[in-house]
Tab-separated table of C-alpha atoms and ligand atoms in Angstrom:
chain	number	residue	atom	x	y	z
J	1	MET	CA	95.125	104.256	85.518
J	2	LYS	CA	94.129	104.811	89.202
J	3	TYR	CA	92.811	107.024	92.003
J	4	LEU	CA	94.514	107.797	95.701
J	5	SER	CA	93.197	110.145	97.895
J	6	THR	CA	94.630	113.349	98.777
J	7	ARG	CA	95.470	112.221	102.278
J	8	GLY	CA	97.226	109.241	101.408
J	9	HIS	CA	95.265	106.752	103.664
J	10	SER	CA	92.848	105.051	101.448
J	11	PRO	CA	93.253	102.102	99.013
J	12	ALA	CA	93.581	103.196	95.543
J	13	LEU	CA	90.256	102.704	93.355
J	14	SER	CA	89.334	103.164	89.324
J	15	PHE	CA	87.543	105.938	87.805
J	16	SER	CA	84.367	103.832	87.835
J	17	GLN	CA	84.785	103.260	92.269
J	18	VAL	CA	85.409	106.761	92.779
J	19	LEU	CA	82.742	107.847	90.604
J	20	LEU	CA	80.179	106.745	92.586
J	21	GLY	CA	81.773	107.138	95.994
J	22	GLY	CA	82.020	110.674	97.748
J	23	LEU	CA	84.942	111.444	100.025
J	24	ALA	CA	87.994	109.008	100.461
J	25	PRO	CA	87.432	106.754	103.433
J	26	ASP	CA	90.222	108.798	105.182
J	27	GLY	CA	88.616	112.468	104.329
J	28	GLY	CA	90.755	113.339	101.490
J	29	LEU	CA	89.781	113.758	97.689
J	30	TYR	CA	90.360	111.414	95.087
J	31	LEU	CA	92.833	112.642	92.099
J	32	PRO	CA	94.806	110.267	89.242
J	33	GLU	CA	98.046	108.672	90.690
J	34	LYS	CA	99.449	110.910	88.139
J	35	TYR	CA	98.437	113.336	85.704
J	36	PRO	CA	99.058	111.942	81.831
J	37	GLN	CA	101.055	114.238	79.724
J	38	PHE	CA	99.882	115.552	76.368
J	39	ASP	CA	103.447	117.193	74.559
J	40	ALA	CA	103.828	119.219	71.595
J	41	ALA	CA	102.677	116.827	69.207
J	42	ASP	CA	99.546	115.780	71.112
J	43	LEU	CA	98.666	118.839	71.460
J	44	THR	CA	99.096	119.493	67.663
J	45	ALA	CA	96.546	116.187	66.566
J	46	MET	CA	94.112	117.805	68.733
J	47	ARG	CA	93.949	121.003	68.103
J	48	ASP	CA	91.404	120.827	65.389
J	49	MET	CA	89.524	118.465	66.970
J	50	ASN	CA	85.413	118.726	67.808
J	51	TYR	CA	84.322	118.551	71.550
J	52	ARG	CA	83.560	114.962	71.595
J	53	ASP	CA	86.561	113.558	70.111
J	54	LEU	CA	88.257	116.175	72.377
J	55	ALA	CA	86.981	114.482	75.044
J	56	PHE	CA	87.694	111.499	74.281
J	57	THR	CA	91.343	111.806	73.976
J	58	ILE	CA	91.429	113.133	77.223
J	59	LEU	CA	89.340	110.717	79.007
J	60	SER	CA	90.484	107.855	77.646
J	61	ARG	CA	93.696	108.688	79.376
J	62	LEU	CA	92.070	108.960	82.582
J	63	ILE	CA	90.113	105.845	82.691
J	64	ALA	CA	91.387	102.084	82.092
J	65	GLU	CA	90.276	100.167	79.048
J	66	ASN	CA	89.366	97.447	81.774
J	67	ASP	CA	87.208	99.977	83.501
J	68	ILE	CA	84.950	101.501	80.778
J	69	PRO	CA	86.374	100.064	77.590
J	70	ALA	CA	86.812	102.643	74.521
J	71	ASP	CA	83.846	101.846	72.500
J	72	ASP	CA	81.639	102.362	75.813
J	73	LEU	CA	83.261	105.714	76.612
J	74	ARG	CA	83.054	106.924	73.207
J	75	ALA	CA	79.158	106.170	72.574
J	76	ILE	CA	78.724	108.158	76.827
J	77	ILE	CA	80.759	110.897	75.437
J	78	ASN	CA	79.195	111.062	71.789
J	79	LYS	CA	75.639	110.830	73.500
J	80	THR	CA	76.647	113.131	76.062
J	81	TYR	CA	78.311	116.546	74.264
J	82	THR	CA	75.314	117.041	71.266
J	83	ALA	CA	74.127	120.464	69.830
J	84	ASP	CA	70.322	119.509	71.120
J	85	VAL	CA	72.330	119.647	74.262
J	86	TYR	CA	73.885	122.924	74.366
J	87	GLY	CA	71.820	124.460	71.779
J	88	PHE	CA	71.335	127.662	74.174
J	89	THR	CA	73.672	129.847	72.040
J	90	ARG	CA	74.186	133.157	71.727
J	91	LYS	CA	73.604	135.241	68.753
J	92	GLY	CA	76.059	134.329	65.700
J	93	GLN	CA	77.508	130.877	67.771
J	94	SER	CA	77.077	127.328	66.684
J	95	ALA	CA	75.794	124.842	68.635
J	96	GLU	CA	78.266	121.945	67.538
J	97	ASP	CA	81.052	123.613	68.851
J	98	ILE	CA	79.565	123.343	72.477
J	99	THR	CA	81.636	125.682	74.170
J	100	PRO	CA	82.007	128.517	71.723
J	101	THR	CA	84.248	131.411	72.596
J	102	VAL	CA	83.101	135.334	72.157
J	103	LYS	CA	85.733	137.588	71.389
J	104	LEU	CA	85.287	140.797	73.106
J	105	ALA	CA	88.477	143.005	71.966
J	106	ASP	CA	92.114	141.892	70.896
J	107	ASP	CA	93.386	139.036	73.190
J	108	LEU	CA	90.303	139.421	75.369
J	109	TYR	CA	87.535	136.657	74.729
J	110	LEU	CA	84.490	134.851	76.801
J	111	LEU	CA	84.242	131.230	76.700
J	112	SER	CA	80.571	130.051	76.816
J	113	LEU	CA	80.214	127.170	79.215
J	114	SER	CA	76.606	127.690	79.992
J	115	ASN	CA	74.768	126.983	77.051
J	116	GLY	CA	72.999	123.913	78.406
J	117	PRO	CA	69.370	123.286	79.638
J	118	THR	CA	70.260	125.057	83.712
J	119	LEU	CA	71.705	127.896	81.470
J	120	ALA	CA	75.040	127.449	83.864
J	121	PHE	CA	78.480	125.812	83.575
J	122	LYS	CA	77.765	122.883	85.787
J	123	ASP	CA	75.750	121.328	82.837
J	124	MET	CA	79.398	120.879	81.169
J	125	ALA	CA	79.833	118.505	83.952
J	126	MET	CA	76.647	117.289	85.328
J	127	GLN	CA	75.236	115.666	81.756
J	128	LEU	CA	77.869	113.697	81.504
J	129	LEU	CA	78.319	112.189	84.822
J	130	GLY	CA	74.638	111.654	84.701
J	131	ASN	CA	75.482	109.088	81.580
J	132	LEU	CA	78.229	107.863	82.829
J	133	PHE	CA	76.090	107.087	86.423
J	134	GLU	CA	73.735	105.683	83.961
J	135	TYR	CA	76.421	103.252	82.500
J	136	VAL	CA	78.084	101.972	85.372
J	137	LEU	CA	74.402	100.948	87.804
J	138	ASP	CA	73.188	99.233	84.201
J	139	LYS	CA	76.677	96.952	84.425
J	140	THR	CA	76.577	96.526	88.002
J	141	GLY	CA	72.633	96.279	88.642
J	142	GLU	CA	72.691	98.649	90.676
J	143	THR	CA	70.405	102.114	91.471
J	144	THR	CA	71.393	105.061	93.450
J	145	ASN	CA	69.514	107.945	95.792
J	146	ILE	CA	71.205	110.906	95.180
J	147	LEU	CA	70.820	113.455	97.976
J	148	GLY	CA	72.046	116.738	97.562
J	149	ALA	CA	71.412	120.478	99.224
J	150	THR	CA	71.456	123.401	96.474
J	151	SER	CA	71.001	127.100	96.324
J	152	GLY	CA	70.131	126.970	92.986
J	153	ASP	CA	72.317	126.300	89.871
J	154	THR	CA	73.954	122.516	91.451
J	155	GLY	CA	70.443	121.179	91.891
J	156	SER	CA	69.009	122.160	88.802
J	157	ALA	CA	71.918	120.972	87.132
J	158	ALA	CA	71.810	117.863	88.691
J	159	GLU	CA	68.089	116.961	87.984
J	160	TYR	CA	68.533	118.044	84.535
J	161	ALA	CA	71.430	115.422	84.184
J	162	MET	CA	69.976	112.613	85.824
J	163	ARG	CA	66.045	113.055	84.800
J	164	GLY	CA	64.078	109.835	83.451
J	165	LYS	CA	67.113	107.554	84.188
J	166	LYS	CA	65.930	104.640	85.811
J	167	ALA	CA	68.421	103.091	88.198
J	168	VAL	CA	68.868	106.543	89.846
J	169	ARG	CA	66.576	108.683	91.747
J	170	VAL	CA	67.262	112.631	92.934
J	171	PHE	CA	66.176	113.521	96.466
J	172	MET	CA	66.882	117.480	95.887
J	173	LEU	CA	66.864	120.064	99.257
J	174	SER	CA	66.451	123.680	98.576
J	175	PRO	CA	65.294	126.267	100.880
J	176	TYR	CA	61.834	127.195	100.559
J	177	GLU	CA	60.956	130.511	98.756
J	178	LYS	CA	64.845	131.607	98.678
J	179	MET	CA	66.050	130.922	95.567
J	180	SER	CA	65.283	132.932	92.310
J	181	ARG	CA	61.526	132.725	90.522
J	182	PHE	CA	63.349	131.189	87.437
J	183	GLN	CA	65.793	128.632	89.689
J	184	THR	CA	62.604	127.418	91.644
J	185	ALA	CA	60.738	127.112	88.508
J	186	GLN	CA	63.129	125.161	86.623
J	187	MET	CA	63.451	122.238	89.347
J	188	PHE	CA	60.033	122.127	90.287
J	189	SER	CA	58.524	122.032	87.100
J	190	LEU	CA	60.330	119.035	86.359
J	191	GLN	CA	57.730	116.105	86.418
J	192	ASP	CA	59.811	113.259	86.342
J	193	GLU	CA	58.852	110.629	88.637
J	194	ASN	CA	62.796	110.158	89.753
J	195	ILE	CA	62.647	113.274	90.743
J	196	TYR	CA	62.119	114.541	94.506
J	197	ASN	CA	62.160	118.251	94.826
J	198	ILE	CA	62.249	119.090	99.006
J	199	ALA	CA	61.605	122.886	100.119
J	200	VAL	CA	63.039	123.175	103.421
J	201	LYS	CA	61.800	125.829	105.882
J	202	GLY	CA	65.027	127.205	106.524
J	203	VAL	CA	68.419	128.666	104.854
J	204	PHE	CA	71.157	126.642	102.399
J	205	ASP	CA	72.724	125.468	105.580
J	206	ASP	CA	70.425	124.170	107.140
J	207	CYS	CA	69.635	121.453	103.907
J	208	GLN	CA	73.262	121.070	103.799
J	209	ASP	CA	72.994	120.151	107.454
J	210	MET	CA	70.156	117.592	106.888
J	211	VAL	CA	72.440	116.112	103.882
J	212	LYS	CA	75.024	115.705	106.098
J	213	ALA	CA	73.263	114.061	109.044
J	214	VAL	CA	72.080	111.928	106.558
J	215	SER	CA	75.191	111.062	105.211
J	216	ASN	CA	76.956	110.575	108.697
J	217	ASP	CA	74.483	107.493	109.610
J	218	ALA	CA	76.053	104.972	108.026
J	219	ALA	CA	73.176	102.196	108.631
J	220	PHE	CA	70.485	104.169	106.521
J	221	LYS	CA	73.135	105.602	104.333
J	222	ALA	CA	73.968	101.700	102.838
J	223	LYS	CA	70.374	100.578	103.396
J	224	TYR	CA	69.347	103.073	101.015
J	225	LYS	CA	72.071	103.622	98.980
J	226	ILE	CA	72.460	107.371	99.332
J	227	GLY	CA	75.188	108.723	96.691
J	228	ALA	CA	76.115	112.188	95.931
J	229	VAL	CA	77.117	114.275	92.949
J	230	ASN	CA	78.335	117.490	95.116
J	231	SER	CA	81.349	119.672	94.167
J	232	ILE	CA	84.165	117.333	94.915
J	233	ASN	CA	82.578	114.444	92.774
J	234	TRP	CA	86.016	113.564	90.396
J	235	GLY	CA	83.705	112.956	87.378
J	236	ARG	CA	82.672	116.089	87.714
J	237	ILE	CA	86.561	117.972	87.770
J	238	VAL	CA	87.403	115.814	84.721
J	239	ALA	CA	84.791	116.792	82.551
J	240	GLN	CA	85.576	120.545	83.231
J	241	VAL	CA	89.369	119.797	82.096
J	242	ILE	CA	88.064	119.088	78.397
J	243	TYR	CA	86.643	122.790	77.904
J	244	TYR	CA	90.404	124.272	78.949
J	245	PHE	CA	91.625	122.288	76.079
J	246	LYS	CA	88.922	123.598	73.767
J	247	GLY	CA	89.264	127.472	74.829
J	248	TYR	CA	93.045	127.335	74.334
J	249	PHE	CA	92.682	125.741	70.731
J	250	ALA	CA	90.141	128.475	70.043
J	251	VAL	CA	92.499	131.308	70.950
J	252	THR	CA	95.608	130.553	69.545
J	253	GLN	CA	97.349	129.270	66.173
J	254	HIS	CA	100.183	127.083	67.376
J	255	ASN	CA	100.987	125.498	71.010
J	256	GLU	CA	104.211	127.848	71.763
J	257	GLN	CA	101.213	130.287	72.935
J	258	LYS	CA	100.401	130.834	76.043
J	259	VAL	CA	97.068	131.987	77.432
J	260	ASP	CA	95.731	133.075	80.618
J	261	PHE	CA	91.878	131.926	81.917
J	262	ALA	CA	90.186	133.574	84.383
J	263	VAL	CA	87.398	131.689	86.438
J	264	PRO	CA	84.576	132.725	88.907
J	265	SER	CA	85.394	130.887	91.884
J	266	GLY	CA	83.460	129.496	94.723
J	267	ASN	CA	84.411	125.963	95.286
J	268	PHE	CA	87.403	126.019	93.355
J	269	GLY	CA	86.176	123.006	91.399
J	270	ASN	CA	86.224	125.022	88.034
J	271	VAL	CA	89.537	126.392	88.257
J	272	CYS	CA	90.694	123.073	89.711
J	273	ALA	CA	90.430	121.597	86.366
J	274	GLY	CA	92.307	124.595	84.972
J	275	HIS	CA	94.953	123.727	87.022
J	276	ILE	CA	94.435	119.844	86.201
J	277	ALA	CA	94.711	120.821	82.209
J	278	ARG	CA	98.020	122.705	82.731
J	279	MET	CA	99.489	119.905	84.929
J	280	MET	CA	98.692	117.834	81.746
J	281	GLY	CA	100.120	119.941	79.330
J	282	LEU	CA	98.276	122.605	78.183
J	283	PRO	CA	100.714	125.977	77.730
J	284	ILE	CA	98.701	128.134	80.658
J	285	GLU	CA	100.113	130.883	81.698
J	286	LYS	CA	98.260	132.427	84.456
J	287	LEU	CA	94.958	131.009	86.187
J	288	VAL	CA	93.284	134.192	87.594
J	289	VAL	CA	91.086	133.006	90.228
J	290	ALA	CA	88.126	135.682	90.524
J	291	THR	CA	85.752	135.763	93.866
J	292	ASN	CA	83.255	137.981	95.035
J	293	GLU	CA	82.464	139.484	98.504
J	294	ASN	CA	83.358	135.937	99.889
J	295	ASP	CA	86.594	136.392	99.310
J	296	VAL	CA	88.534	133.572	101.165
J	297	LEU	CA	90.571	132.390	98.401
J	298	ASP	CA	91.812	135.564	96.781
J	299	GLU	CA	92.968	136.047	100.562
J	300	PHE	CA	95.094	132.658	100.341
J	301	PHE	CA	96.374	133.722	96.678
J	302	LYS	CA	97.381	136.791	98.336
J	303	THR	CA	98.527	135.797	101.785
J	304	GLY	CA	99.631	132.268	101.411
J	305	VAL	CA	96.812	131.946	104.516
J	306	TYR	CA	93.729	129.411	104.100
J	307	ARG	CA	91.062	130.564	106.769
J	308	PRO	CA	87.532	129.498	105.990
J	309	ARG	CA	84.325	130.768	107.326
J	310	GLY	CA	81.475	129.845	109.060
J	311	SER	CA	77.902	130.152	106.937
J	312	ALA	CA	77.227	132.966	109.477
J	313	ASN	CA	80.277	134.855	107.844
J	314	THR	CA	78.906	134.215	104.445
J	315	TYR	CA	77.682	137.444	102.480
J	316	HIS	CA	74.579	136.688	100.206
J	317	THR	CA	75.675	138.606	97.045
J	318	SER	CA	74.542	139.233	93.712
J	319	SER	CA	76.592	136.686	92.321
J	320	PRO	CA	74.600	133.766	94.602
J	321	SER	CA	76.522	130.971	93.387
J	322	MET	CA	80.027	131.900	95.041
J	323	ASP	CA	78.249	132.964	98.431
J	324	ILE	CA	80.927	129.671	99.600
J	325	SER	CA	83.542	130.422	102.430
J	326	LYS	CA	85.364	127.047	102.424
J	327	ALA	CA	86.365	125.950	98.879
J	328	SER	CA	85.690	122.108	99.061
J	329	ASN	CA	88.426	121.413	95.968
J	330	PHE	CA	90.970	123.973	97.394
J	331	GLU	CA	92.854	120.113	99.118
J	332	ARG	CA	93.285	119.080	95.583
J	333	PHE	CA	95.638	122.463	94.364
J	334	ILE	CA	97.168	122.316	97.912
J	335	TYR	CA	98.110	118.599	97.835
J	336	ASP	CA	99.951	118.968	94.445
J	337	LEU	CA	101.627	122.335	95.829
J	338	LEU	CA	102.662	120.134	98.267
J	339	ASP	CA	104.693	117.357	95.861
J	340	GLN	CA	101.681	114.724	96.761
J	341	ASN	CA	102.491	114.625	100.247
J	342	GLY	CA	99.420	113.151	101.933
J	343	ASP	CA	100.679	113.555	105.425
J	344	LYS	CA	101.237	116.853	104.889
J	345	VAL	CA	97.913	117.688	103.944
J	346	ARG	CA	96.340	115.540	106.495
J	347	GLU	CA	98.628	117.919	108.787
J	348	LEU	CA	96.688	121.058	107.374
J	349	TRP	CA	93.200	119.983	106.958
J	350	THR	CA	93.028	118.593	111.040
J	351	SER	CA	92.839	122.210	111.502
J	352	VAL	CA	90.817	123.468	108.413
J	353	ASP	CA	88.246	120.788	109.526
J	354	HIS	CA	88.072	121.960	113.032
J	355	GLY	CA	87.409	125.418	112.205
J	356	GLY	CA	91.064	126.675	111.949
J	357	ALA	CA	93.113	127.967	109.149
J	358	PHE	CA	96.726	127.450	108.089
J	359	ASP	CA	99.159	129.643	106.607
J	360	ILE	CA	101.720	128.330	104.029
J	361	GLN	CA	103.664	131.744	103.090
J	362	HIS	CA	106.570	130.274	102.827
J	363	LEU	CA	105.230	128.787	99.548
J	364	LEU	CA	103.946	132.002	97.801
J	365	LYS	CA	106.176	131.769	95.670
J	366	LYS	CA	105.464	128.067	94.422
J	367	VAL	CA	101.817	129.154	93.892
J	368	ARG	CA	102.862	131.879	91.579
J	369	ASP	CA	104.834	129.157	89.844
J	370	PHE	CA	101.605	127.162	89.340
J	371	GLY	CA	100.747	130.167	87.626
J	372	PHE	CA	97.578	131.329	90.279
J	373	VAL	CA	96.755	134.978	90.582
J	374	SER	CA	93.940	136.129	92.077
J	375	GLY	CA	91.265	139.246	93.156
J	376	SER	CA	87.679	139.429	94.088
J	377	SER	CA	84.559	141.870	93.141
J	378	ASN	CA	81.859	143.397	94.901
J	379	HIS	CA	78.138	144.114	94.164
J	380	GLN	CA	78.961	147.808	92.937
J	381	ALA	CA	81.877	146.453	90.126
J	382	ARG	CA	79.981	143.432	88.828
J	383	MET	CA	77.269	146.474	87.705
J	384	GLN	CA	79.757	148.422	86.546
J	385	THR	CA	81.375	145.902	84.448
J	386	ILE	CA	78.050	144.654	83.023
J	387	ARG	CA	76.768	147.732	81.688
J	388	ALA	CA	80.588	148.854	80.415
J	389	THR	CA	80.681	145.147	79.052
J	390	ASN	CA	77.439	145.713	77.214
J	391	ALA	CA	78.156	149.499	76.179
J	392	GLN	CA	81.764	148.672	74.687
J	393	TYR	CA	81.039	145.347	73.163
J	394	GLY	CA	77.540	145.022	73.194
J	395	VAL	CA	77.688	141.616	75.079
J	396	VAL	CA	75.053	141.079	77.894
J	397	ILE	CA	77.093	139.050	80.411
J	398	ASP	CA	75.842	137.724	84.247
J	399	THR	CA	76.706	138.526	87.385
J	400	HIS	CA	79.440	135.831	88.129
J	401	THR	CA	80.952	136.175	84.478
J	402	ALA	CA	81.433	140.170	85.166
J	403	ASP	CA	83.218	139.116	88.445
J	404	GLY	CA	85.879	137.163	86.223
J	405	LEU	CA	86.237	139.325	83.497
J	406	LYS	CA	86.745	142.254	86.576
J	407	VAL	CA	89.767	140.345	88.146
J	408	ALA	CA	90.475	139.093	84.387
J	409	LEU	CA	91.575	142.722	83.555
J	410	GLU	CA	93.149	143.362	86.594
J	411	HIS	CA	95.829	141.050	85.264
J	412	LYS	CA	95.690	141.434	81.485
J	413	GLU	CA	99.055	141.472	79.838
J	414	LYS	CA	99.566	142.700	76.173
J	415	GLY	CA	99.830	139.984	73.967
J	416	ILE	CA	98.735	136.895	76.061
J	417	PRO	CA	95.130	136.137	75.255
J	418	MET	CA	93.358	136.055	78.344
J	419	VAL	CA	89.981	133.705	78.156
J	420	VAL	CA	87.048	134.749	80.860
J	421	LEU	CA	84.709	131.468	81.472
J	422	GLU	CA	81.135	132.281	81.463
J	423	THR	CA	79.760	130.097	84.164
J	424	ALA	CA	75.677	131.536	83.491
J	425	LEU	CA	73.766	132.817	81.209
J	426	PRO	CA	71.991	136.378	82.199
J	427	ALA	CA	68.660	135.039	81.907
J	428	LYS	CA	69.459	133.192	84.563
J	429	PHE	CA	69.578	136.349	87.076
J	430	GLU	CA	67.200	138.529	86.002
J	431	ASP	CA	66.903	140.943	88.730
J	432	ALA	CA	70.437	141.973	89.204
J	433	LEU	CA	70.439	142.387	85.401
J	434	VAL	CA	67.496	144.466	85.343
J	435	GLU	CA	69.502	146.579	87.804
J	436	ALA	CA	72.645	146.690	85.699
J	437	LEU	CA	70.882	147.821	82.515
J	438	GLY	CA	67.417	148.758	83.128
J	439	ASP	CA	66.289	145.879	81.085
J	440	VAL	CA	64.811	142.185	81.333
J	441	PRO	CA	67.903	140.369	79.937
J	442	PRO	CA	67.457	137.664	76.347
J	443	ARG	CA	65.989	134.425	77.571
J	444	PRO	CA	65.490	131.442	75.175
J	445	GLU	CA	62.670	130.809	73.536
J	446	SER	CA	62.027	127.281	75.295
J	447	LEU	CA	62.023	129.086	78.511
J	448	LYS	CA	59.906	131.829	78.362
J	449	GLY	CA	56.842	131.594	80.722
J	450	ILE	CA	58.545	128.816	82.907
J	451	GLU	CA	57.592	130.551	86.145
J	452	ALA	CA	53.961	129.761	85.062
J	453	LEU	CA	54.294	125.619	84.586
J	454	PRO	CA	52.853	123.248	87.320
J	455	GLN	CA	55.362	122.907	90.226
J	456	LYS	CA	55.901	119.386	92.086
J	457	PHE	CA	57.430	119.820	95.541
J	458	THR	CA	57.103	118.678	98.722
J	459	VAL	CA	57.753	121.440	101.550
J	460	MET	CA	59.354	120.651	104.898
J	461	GLU	CA	60.605	121.031	108.335
J	462	ALA	CA	64.567	121.073	108.696
J	463	ASP	CA	64.783	118.135	110.790
J	464	ALA	CA	66.821	114.963	109.568
J	465	LYS	CA	64.093	112.839	110.630
J	466	ASN	CA	61.940	114.034	108.074
J	467	ILE	CA	64.224	113.802	104.936
J	468	LYS	CA	65.050	110.133	106.444
J	469	ASP	CA	61.125	109.172	106.889
J	470	PHE	CA	60.421	110.802	103.309
J	471	ILE	CA	63.113	108.500	101.453
J	472	GLN	CA	61.928	105.639	103.239
J	473	GLN	CA	58.458	106.163	102.116
J	474	ALA	CA	59.221	106.813	98.424
J	475	LEU	CA	61.464	103.658	98.378
J	476	ASP	CA	59.849	100.906	100.437
Y	501	LIG	C1	78.822	126.889	90.892
Y	501	LIG	C2	79.186	128.378	90.049
Y	501	LIG	C3	80.317	129.258	90.068
Y	501	LIG	C4	81.431	128.665	91.263
Y	501	LIG	O1	82.069	127.171	90.482
Y	501	LIG	P1	83.060	126.945	91.490
Y	501	LIG	O2	83.120	125.434	90.752
Y	501	LIG	O3	82.191	126.446	92.922
Y	501	LIG	O4	84.181	127.145	91.788
Y	501	LIG	C5	80.597	130.423	89.414
Y	501	LIG	N1	79.633	130.973	88.827
Y	501	LIG	C6	78.267	130.250	88.399
Y	501	LIG	C7	77.186	130.495	87.998
Y	501	LIG	C8	78.015	129.048	89.232
Y	501	LIG	O5	77.126	128.320	89.121
């Protein structure tokens, strides 16, 4: 199994090689040369598997035996997906399920993806990535220094996945005093020696600009082995494919049944994994893309025009992890839509990379054939959905999941199970939940009082030179 770039002009690489890299040299994103196919017999065999066996069955078809031998892969998976790591379950759920479902009504479910250490779905993939990184680096005797920027969820998921790993250091930039108190405490209370929290006097985009400036300095990047774990990483996407299978089996009895998934979306990483699961043969009817007020994806799925907006035109909302106006994984879907034509993808992104847009409305019917529909939400709808879900079903959901559920209900068809992906637990977004319900959401016991723990972080002016000096000092 080899991996190719969506822009068609990079050499084919192995899974391990794409794991540690970021963008392909031609600016594209990596995808497998072809998707493995799971037929009816495979699905029947997979139906009753636990999460680990399911993960192994899927991943072993995407990773060559001479790249990561089956026994090693199994050990990595068994260490990652345990009830210990994904133990922040709701009442009545079993942590052994890793991604348990909650039934709200007939044919309406939540898929709990946020029971991991940072209470957001990013732990599902990032924990696997941490263990894969450790394995691959150990084999080659290399080290890596992950440099990233976060507005909250990605940074903490990366830190909890990489903490204590010998060959990995994490330098995470976040906007000083701009994250929620809970998010700040989650990250800054980590005392691990390999974790460096850097609070930048500026906004998220300043942090991202600093990361970009370092990435563009090829000499520095090579000398200090700078790596990334951002949302375009193939390892993250592939790990997310697994829970679509798990969710499908949880709400169906046989493989003739189809299921809809509704996915709160920003960078298109999560729902891209749903698309890939469908391409591999999982009987998915619809993939419902839900956005918040930053509705660039909703606009595309309605009109066929993809028009990313600049950071100045990105709204700050009460579902902040979806405040994204350029969906970095979207290119992977377009590559499949264009029948893997890298030259055409390159043509479209020549415009996007220069701040432009593209219009492929003539392909909208084909987009529907891939199952995609969409909708958007806003603050009022979010509050209303949180209240209604609590009142009708006695279930408290977070603001992102509320956007997913709101849009899901607009596309719900009788007789087809609709599975809404729960991308964070409500405890993570306390202020918005208090506004909706007048009450502080339940918080896992072990995270109570986390804001009072001692914090370790460095404050820095927003200038790429500062982070370079900092990395140099830490490593030399
Ligand atoms: C990251 C995130 C999203 C968006 O996921 P994408 O893969 O970027 O589309 C949605 N909800 C929460 C809580 C997140 O942390």
